[in-house]
CSV table of C-alpha atoms and ligand atoms in Angstrom, one decimal:
chain,number,residue,atom,x,y,z
M,1,MET,CA,-0.1,-0.1,-0.4
M,2,ALA,CA,1.8,3.1,-1.0
M,3,LYS,CA,1.6,6.6,1.1
M,4,GLY,CA,-1.6,8.5,-0.1
M,5,ASP,CA,-3.7,5.1,-0.7
M,6,CYS,CA,-6.9,4.9,1.3
M,7,VAL,CA,-5.9,3.3,4.7
M,8,PHE,CA,-8.8,1.3,4.9
M,9,CYS,CA,-8.9,-0.8,1.3
M,10,GLY,CA,-5.5,0.5,-0.1
M,11,SER,CA,-7.2,1.7,-3.6
M,12,PRO,CA,-5.4,5.1,-4.8
M,13,VAL,CA,-7.0,8.4,-3.1
M,14,SER,CA,-7.1,10.7,-5.8
M,15,SER,CA,-7.6,13.8,-3.7
M,16,GLN,CA,-6.2,14.9,-0.3
M,17,GLY,CA,-8.6,12.1,1.3
M,18,GLU,CA,-11.3,13.1,4.0
M,19,HIS,CA,-12.0,14.9,6.5
M,20,VAL,CA,-11.4,12.8,10.0
M,21,LEU,CA,-13.4,15.4,11.9
M,22,PRO,CA,-16.4,15.7,10.1
M,23,ARG,CA,-17.6,19.2,9.0
M,24,TRP,CA,-20.9,19.4,11.1
M,25,LEU,CA,-18.4,19.2,13.9
M,26,PHE,CA,-16.8,22.2,12.9
M,27,LYS,CA,-20.2,24.3,12.7
M,28,ARG,CA,-20.5,23.1,16.5
M,29,TRP,CA,-17.5,25.9,17.2
M,30,GLY,CA,-18.5,28.6,14.7
M,31,GLY,CA,-17.1,31.8,16.2
M,32,GLN,CA,-15.9,29.7,19.2
M,33,GLY,CA,-12.5,29.6,20.3
M,34,PRO,CA,-9.5,30.7,20.0
M,35,PHE,CA,-7.8,27.1,20.2
M,36,THR,CA,-4.8,25.7,21.3
M,37,TYR,CA,-3.4,22.6,20.4
M,38,TYR,CA,-1.2,20.4,22.8
M,39,VAL,CA,1.0,17.4,21.6
M,40,GLY,CA,2.8,15.6,24.1
M,41,GLY,CA,1.3,18.1,26.8
M,42,LYS,CA,2.9,20.9,25.1
M,43,ALA,CA,1.0,24.1,23.4
M,44,ILE,CA,2.2,24.2,19.6
M,45,PRO,CA,3.0,27.8,18.2
M,46,LYS,CA,2.3,29.4,15.0
M,47,ARG,CA,4.8,30.7,12.9
M,48,ASN,CA,4.7,33.9,15.0
M,49,GLY,CA,5.2,31.9,18.3
M,50,ASP,CA,1.3,32.3,19.4
M,51,THR,CA,-0.3,29.6,20.4
M,52,GLN,CA,-3.9,30.8,20.1
M,53,ARG,CA,-5.7,29.9,16.9
M,54,ASP,CA,-9.1,31.1,15.6
M,55,GLY,CA,-10.2,28.5,14.0
M,56,LEU,CA,-9.9,24.8,14.8
M,57,ALA,CA,-7.6,22.6,12.4
M,58,ARG,CA,-8.7,20.3,9.7
M,59,VAL,CA,-7.1,17.0,9.9
M,60,MET,CA,-7.4,14.9,6.5
M,61,LEU,CA,-6.4,11.4,5.8
M,62,PRO,CA,-6.2,9.2,2.8
M,63,VAL,CA,-9.7,7.5,2.7
M,64,CYS,CA,-11.5,6.4,-0.4
M,65,GLY,CA,-14.8,8.4,-1.6
M,66,ILE,CA,-17.5,7.6,-3.7
M,67,ASN,CA,-14.8,7.6,-6.9
M,68,SER,CA,-13.6,4.3,-5.5
M,69,PRO,CA,-15.6,1.1,-5.5
M,70,ALA,CA,-14.9,0.6,-2.0
M,71,ASN,CA,-16.0,3.7,-1.1
M,72,CYS,CA,-14.9,4.1,2.4
M,73,ASN,CA,-15.5,7.1,3.7
M,74,GLY,CA,-19.5,5.9,3.1
M,75,TRP,CA,-19.0,3.1,4.5
M,76,LEU,CA,-17.2,5.5,7.8
M,77,ASP,CA,-20.7,7.4,7.2
M,78,ARG,CA,-23.1,4.7,7.4
M,79,THR,CA,-21.2,2.9,10.2
M,80,PHE,CA,-20.5,5.4,12.6
M,81,GLU,CA,-21.8,9.5,11.6
M,82,HIS,CA,-25.5,8.7,10.9
M,83,ALA,CA,-25.7,6.6,14.3
M,84,GLY,CA,-23.3,8.5,16.7
M,85,LYS,CA,-24.1,12.3,15.3
M,86,PRO,CA,-27.5,12.6,17.0
M,87,GLN,CA,-25.5,11.8,20.6
M,88,VAL,CA,-22.7,13.6,20.0
M,89,ARG,CA,-24.7,16.7,19.9
M,90,ALA,CA,-26.6,15.2,22.8
M,91,VAL,CA,-23.5,15.0,25.1
M,92,LEU,CA,-21.3,17.4,24.0
M,93,ASP,CA,-24.2,20.2,23.1
M,94,ASP,CA,-27.0,19.5,25.4
M,95,LEU,CA,-25.0,17.7,27.9
M,96,ARG,CA,-28.1,15.3,27.9
M,97,ARG,CA,-28.2,11.8,29.6
M,98,ILE,CA,-27.9,8.9,26.9
M,99,GLU,CA,-28.5,5.1,27.5
M,100,GLY,CA,-28.1,1.8,26.4
M,101,ALA,CA,-27.6,1.9,22.3
M,102,GLU,CA,-27.3,5.6,22.7
M,103,VAL,CA,-24.1,5.3,24.4
M,104,LEU,CA,-22.9,2.7,21.8
M,105,ALA,CA,-23.2,4.4,18.8
M,106,PHE,CA,-21.6,7.5,21.1
M,107,ALA,CA,-18.4,5.4,22.3
M,108,ARG,CA,-17.9,3.8,18.6
M,109,TRP,CA,-17.9,7.3,17.0
M,110,VAL,CA,-15.3,8.6,19.3
M,111,VAL,CA,-13.3,5.6,19.4
M,112,LYS,CA,-13.8,6.0,15.2
M,113,THR,CA,-12.8,9.5,15.6
M,114,LEU,CA,-9.8,9.1,17.9
M,115,LEU,CA,-8.2,5.9,15.9
M,116,LEU,CA,-8.2,8.0,12.3
M,117,HIS,CA,-7.3,11.4,14.4
M,118,ALA,CA,-3.9,9.8,15.6
M,119,HIS,CA,-3.4,8.1,12.1
M,120,PRO,CA,0.4,8.5,11.7
M,121,LEU,CA,-0.8,9.3,7.9
M,122,ALA,CA,-3.5,12.3,9.6
M,123,VAL,CA,-2.2,15.8,8.3
M,124,ASN,CA,-3.4,18.5,10.6
M,125,SER,CA,-3.6,21.8,8.5
M,126,GLU,CA,-2.0,23.9,11.7
M,127,ILE,CA,0.6,21.5,12.7
M,128,GLY,CA,1.2,18.9,9.9
M,129,HIS,CA,2.0,15.3,10.4
M,130,LEU,CA,2.7,14.5,14.1
M,131,ASP,CA,5.9,13.3,15.0
M,132,ILE,CA,5.4,9.5,15.9
M,133,ALA,CA,8.6,9.1,17.6
M,134,THR,CA,8.2,12.6,20.1
M,135,SER,CA,4.5,13.3,20.1
M,136,GLY,CA,3.2,10.6,22.2
M,137,SER,CA,0.1,11.0,20.5
M,138,VAL,CA,0.3,8.7,17.0
M,139,LEU,CA,-1.2,5.6,17.2
M,140,GLU,CA,0.3,2.8,15.1
M,141,LEU,CA,-1.7,0.1,14.6
M,142,PRO,CA,-0.5,-3.2,12.8
M,143,GLY,CA,-1.2,-2.8,9.3
M,144,ALA,CA,-4.1,-5.0,8.7
M,145,ALA,CA,-5.9,-3.7,11.6
M,146,LEU,CA,-7.9,-1.1,9.5
M,147,PRO,CA,-8.4,-3.6,6.4
M,148,THR,CA,-9.8,-6.1,9.1
M,149,MET,CA,-12.1,-3.2,10.7
M,150,ARG,CA,-13.5,-2.3,6.9
M,151,SER,CA,-14.4,-5.9,6.6
M,152,THR,CA,-15.7,-6.7,9.8
M,153,ASP,CA,-17.2,-3.5,10.9
M,154,ARG,CA,-15.5,-4.4,14.3
M,155,PHE,CA,-12.9,-2.2,16.2
M,156,PRO,CA,-9.3,-4.2,16.3
M,157,ASP,CA,-8.9,-6.0,20.0
M,158,ASP,CA,-6.8,-4.0,22.8
M,159,LEU,CA,-8.4,-0.9,22.0
M,160,SER,CA,-9.4,1.1,25.6
M,161,LEU,CA,-11.1,4.6,25.5
M,162,TRP,CA,-11.8,6.6,28.3
M,163,MET,CA,-14.0,9.8,29.3
M,164,SER,CA,-13.1,12.3,31.9
M,165,VAL,CA,-14.6,15.9,33.0
M,166,ILE,CA,-12.4,18.8,34.1
M,167,ASP,CA,-13.2,22.0,35.0
M,168,PRO,CA,-10.3,24.4,34.6
M,169,ASP,CA,-11.2,26.8,36.9
M,170,GLY,CA,-13.0,24.1,39.6
M,171,ALA,CA,-11.9,23.3,43.1
M,172,ALA,CA,-8.8,21.7,43.6
M,173,VAL,CA,-9.3,17.5,43.9
M,174,ALA,CA,-7.0,15.2,46.1
M,175,LEU,CA,-5.7,12.6,44.0
M,176,PRO,CA,-3.7,10.0,45.2
M,177,GLU,CA,-0.4,9.1,44.3
M,178,PHE,CA,-0.6,6.4,41.6
M,179,ASP,CA,2.2,3.9,40.3
M,180,ARG,CA,2.6,4.5,36.3
M,181,GLN,CA,1.8,1.6,34.3
M,182,LEU,CA,4.6,0.2,31.9
M,183,LEU,CA,3.3,0.2,28.3
M,184,PRO,CA,6.0,-1.5,26.2
M,185,ASP,CA,5.6,-3.1,22.6
M,186,VAL,CA,5.3,-6.4,22.4
M,187,HIS,CA,5.6,-9.3,20.3
M,188,ARG,CA,4.5,-12.8,19.8
M,189,PRO,CA,5.6,-15.4,17.8
M,190,ASP,CA,2.3,-16.0,16.2
M,191,GLY,CA,2.7,-12.0,14.7
M,192,GLY,CA,0.4,-10.7,18.0
M,193,GLY,CA,1.2,-7.8,19.6
M,194,GLY,CA,2.6,-4.4,18.0
M,195,ARG,CA,3.4,-0.7,19.0
M,196,SER,CA,1.6,0.5,22.0
M,197,GLY,CA,0.2,4.2,22.2
M,198,ALA,CA,-1.8,6.1,23.5
M,199,THR,CA,-3.8,9.5,22.4
M,200,THR,CA,-6.0,12.3,23.7
M,201,LEU,CA,-8.5,14.6,22.5
M,202,GLY,CA,-10.3,17.2,24.3
M,203,PHE,CA,-13.9,19.2,23.6
M,204,SER,CA,-15.0,22.2,25.3
M,205,LEU,CA,-18.6,21.8,26.8
M,206,PRO,CA,-21.1,24.5,26.9
M,207,ASN,CA,-21.3,24.6,31.0
M,208,GLY,CA,-17.3,25.5,31.1
M,209,ARG,CA,-15.8,22.7,31.6
M,210,MET,CA,-13.9,20.3,29.0
M,211,VAL,CA,-14.4,16.9,28.1
M,212,SER,CA,-11.2,14.3,27.7
M,213,PHE,CA,-11.1,11.3,25.6
M,214,GLN,CA,-7.9,8.5,26.3
M,215,LEU,CA,-7.8,6.2,23.4
M,216,VAL,CA,-5.1,3.5,24.3
M,217,PHE,CA,-3.8,0.9,22.1
M,218,HIS,CA,-2.2,-1.8,24.2
M,219,PRO,CA,-2.1,-4.9,22.0
M,220,LEU,CA,-1.5,-8.1,24.2
M,221,ILE,CA,-1.3,-5.9,27.1
M,222,ASP,CA,-3.7,-5.7,30.4
M,223,ILE,CA,-4.0,-2.3,32.0
M,224,VAL,CA,-5.8,-0.8,34.6
M,225,ASN,CA,-6.3,3.0,34.5
M,226,PRO,CA,-6.0,4.3,38.0
M,227,PHE,CA,-8.6,7.1,37.0
M,228,GLU,CA,-11.3,4.8,36.3
M,229,SER,CA,-10.6,2.7,39.2
M,230,LEU,CA,-11.0,6.0,41.7
M,231,GLY,CA,-14.1,7.0,39.6
M,232,TRP,CA,-12.8,9.8,37.6
M,233,ALA,CA,-12.9,8.2,34.1
M,234,THR,CA,-15.4,6.2,32.6
M,235,ARG,CA,-14.6,3.3,30.1
M,236,LEU,CA,-16.6,3.9,27.3
M,237,TRP,CA,-14.8,1.1,25.0
M,238,PRO,CA,-15.0,-1.9,25.2
M,239,ASN,CA,-18.4,-2.8,27.4
M,240,PRO,CA,-19.6,0.8,27.1
M,241,PRO,CA,-21.7,1.6,30.5
M,242,SER,CA,-25.7,1.5,30.2
M,243,ASP,CA,-25.9,5.0,30.8
M,244,LEU,CA,-23.8,8.2,30.6
M,245,ASP,CA,-24.6,11.6,32.0
M,246,ILE,CA,-22.0,13.9,31.2
M,247,ALA,CA,-23.3,16.9,33.3
M,248,ASP,CA,-23.1,14.4,36.6
M,249,HIS,CA,-19.9,13.4,35.8
M,250,PRO,CA,-17.3,14.0,38.5
M,251,VAL,CA,-14.8,16.4,37.9
M,252,LEU,CA,-11.1,16.9,37.9
M,253,ASP,CA,-9.1,20.3,38.1
M,254,ALA,CA,-6.6,21.6,36.1
M,255,ALA,CA,-3.7,19.6,37.4
M,256,GLY,CA,-5.6,16.4,37.7
M,257,GLY,CA,-6.5,16.8,33.7
M,258,ARG,CA,-2.9,17.2,32.9
M,259,ALA,CA,-2.0,13.9,35.0
M,260,LEU,CA,-4.7,12.1,32.9
M,261,THR,CA,-2.1,11.5,30.3
M,262,LYS,CA,0.3,10.6,33.0
M,263,TRP,CA,-0.4,7.2,34.3
M,264,LEU,CA,0.9,5.6,31.2
M,265,ALA,CA,4.7,5.2,30.4
M,266,THR,CA,4.8,4.3,26.7
M,267,GLY,CA,7.9,4.3,24.4
M,268,GLY,CA,10.7,2.0,23.2
M,269,ILE,CA,10.7,-0.8,25.7
M,270,GLY,CA,10.4,-4.6,23.9
M,271,ILE,CA,8.9,-7.5,25.2
M,272,GLY,CA,8.6,-10.7,23.7
M,273,LEU,CA,5.9,-13.2,24.6
M,274,GLN,CA,5.8,-17.1,24.2
M,275,PRO,CA,2.9,-18.3,22.6
M,276,GLY,CA,-0.5,-17.3,23.9
M,277,GLU,CA,0.7,-15.0,26.9
M,278,ARG,CA,0.0,-11.7,27.3
M,279,TRP,CA,1.8,-8.9,29.0
M,280,PRO,CA,0.6,-8.5,32.7
M,281,ASN,CA,-0.4,-5.0,34.0
M,282,ARG,CA,2.9,-4.1,36.2
M,283,PRO,CA,3.9,-0.7,37.5
M,284,THR,CA,7.0,0.8,36.6
M,285,GLY,CA,7.9,1.7,40.3
M,286,GLN,CA,7.8,5.3,39.5
M,287,ALA,CA,4.6,7.2,41.1
M,288,PHE,CA,3.3,10.2,40.2
M,289,ARG,CA,0.9,12.5,41.7
M,290,ALA,CA,-1.4,15.4,40.2
M,291,VAL,CA,-0.7,18.1,43.1
M,292,SER,CA,2.8,17.8,42.7
M,293,GLU,CA,2.9,18.6,38.4
M,294,ARG,CA,1.2,22.3,39.4
P,1,LIG,ZN1,-10.9,2.4,0.8
């Protein structure tokens, strides 16, 4: 598959590809802003050094459209956008409680969006390609993962999504000390495993709070999110909850929000597994605490 070919089916993509963040989502932010982009916890400046931008960046990914027999963009619409859009609006715009199949459609939309947003071939109109080695925001799935997702309508195994709510002006929250979890790159003789990674995407809410989604790819690794254990993060994938009420979700302060990306230690460590094995959840021995990040 050449660079620029459809990430789902390998068909040539003639134009620049498709928007990872759908147009209707942009309208949601009409006149809002300014926007600041964070990669690996650091604000990304424009050429003039300013980190604030008037508009939201477009993020493009090579996905084939109506000119291709596979029309993978049409498949994304049918499979994720149609069911997810009303739920995303209900939750992010109206702060409405959703339940059952609504939560499932919402969770699938968020997984799909973060998966494509963090794809190594995604091009952000403000910051270009994210650098896999340094950003900590790119998910590099095994080559067969997206074609398999296209043919089965199922997400790859060992993808986990959590949601947290942050109030930047909220009262200080006392978080306990956590052990950071090691997230190595694991490999098994059967070809299982791959490059682990985590990515986050935040959206502003009409009540002045932020919602933060964290998607982690942890192939053949069992992980426990300490924020979920303490009630500060809700697992949305796999096994979404039976109902979701964003207005009633526990709220982290700004330091707690920054700590959300710090419980995982990613990058570089390779582990070889025996046939049939998974890597057990294992602390790094490095503790961190949200308050010490202030
Ligand atoms: Zn395609």
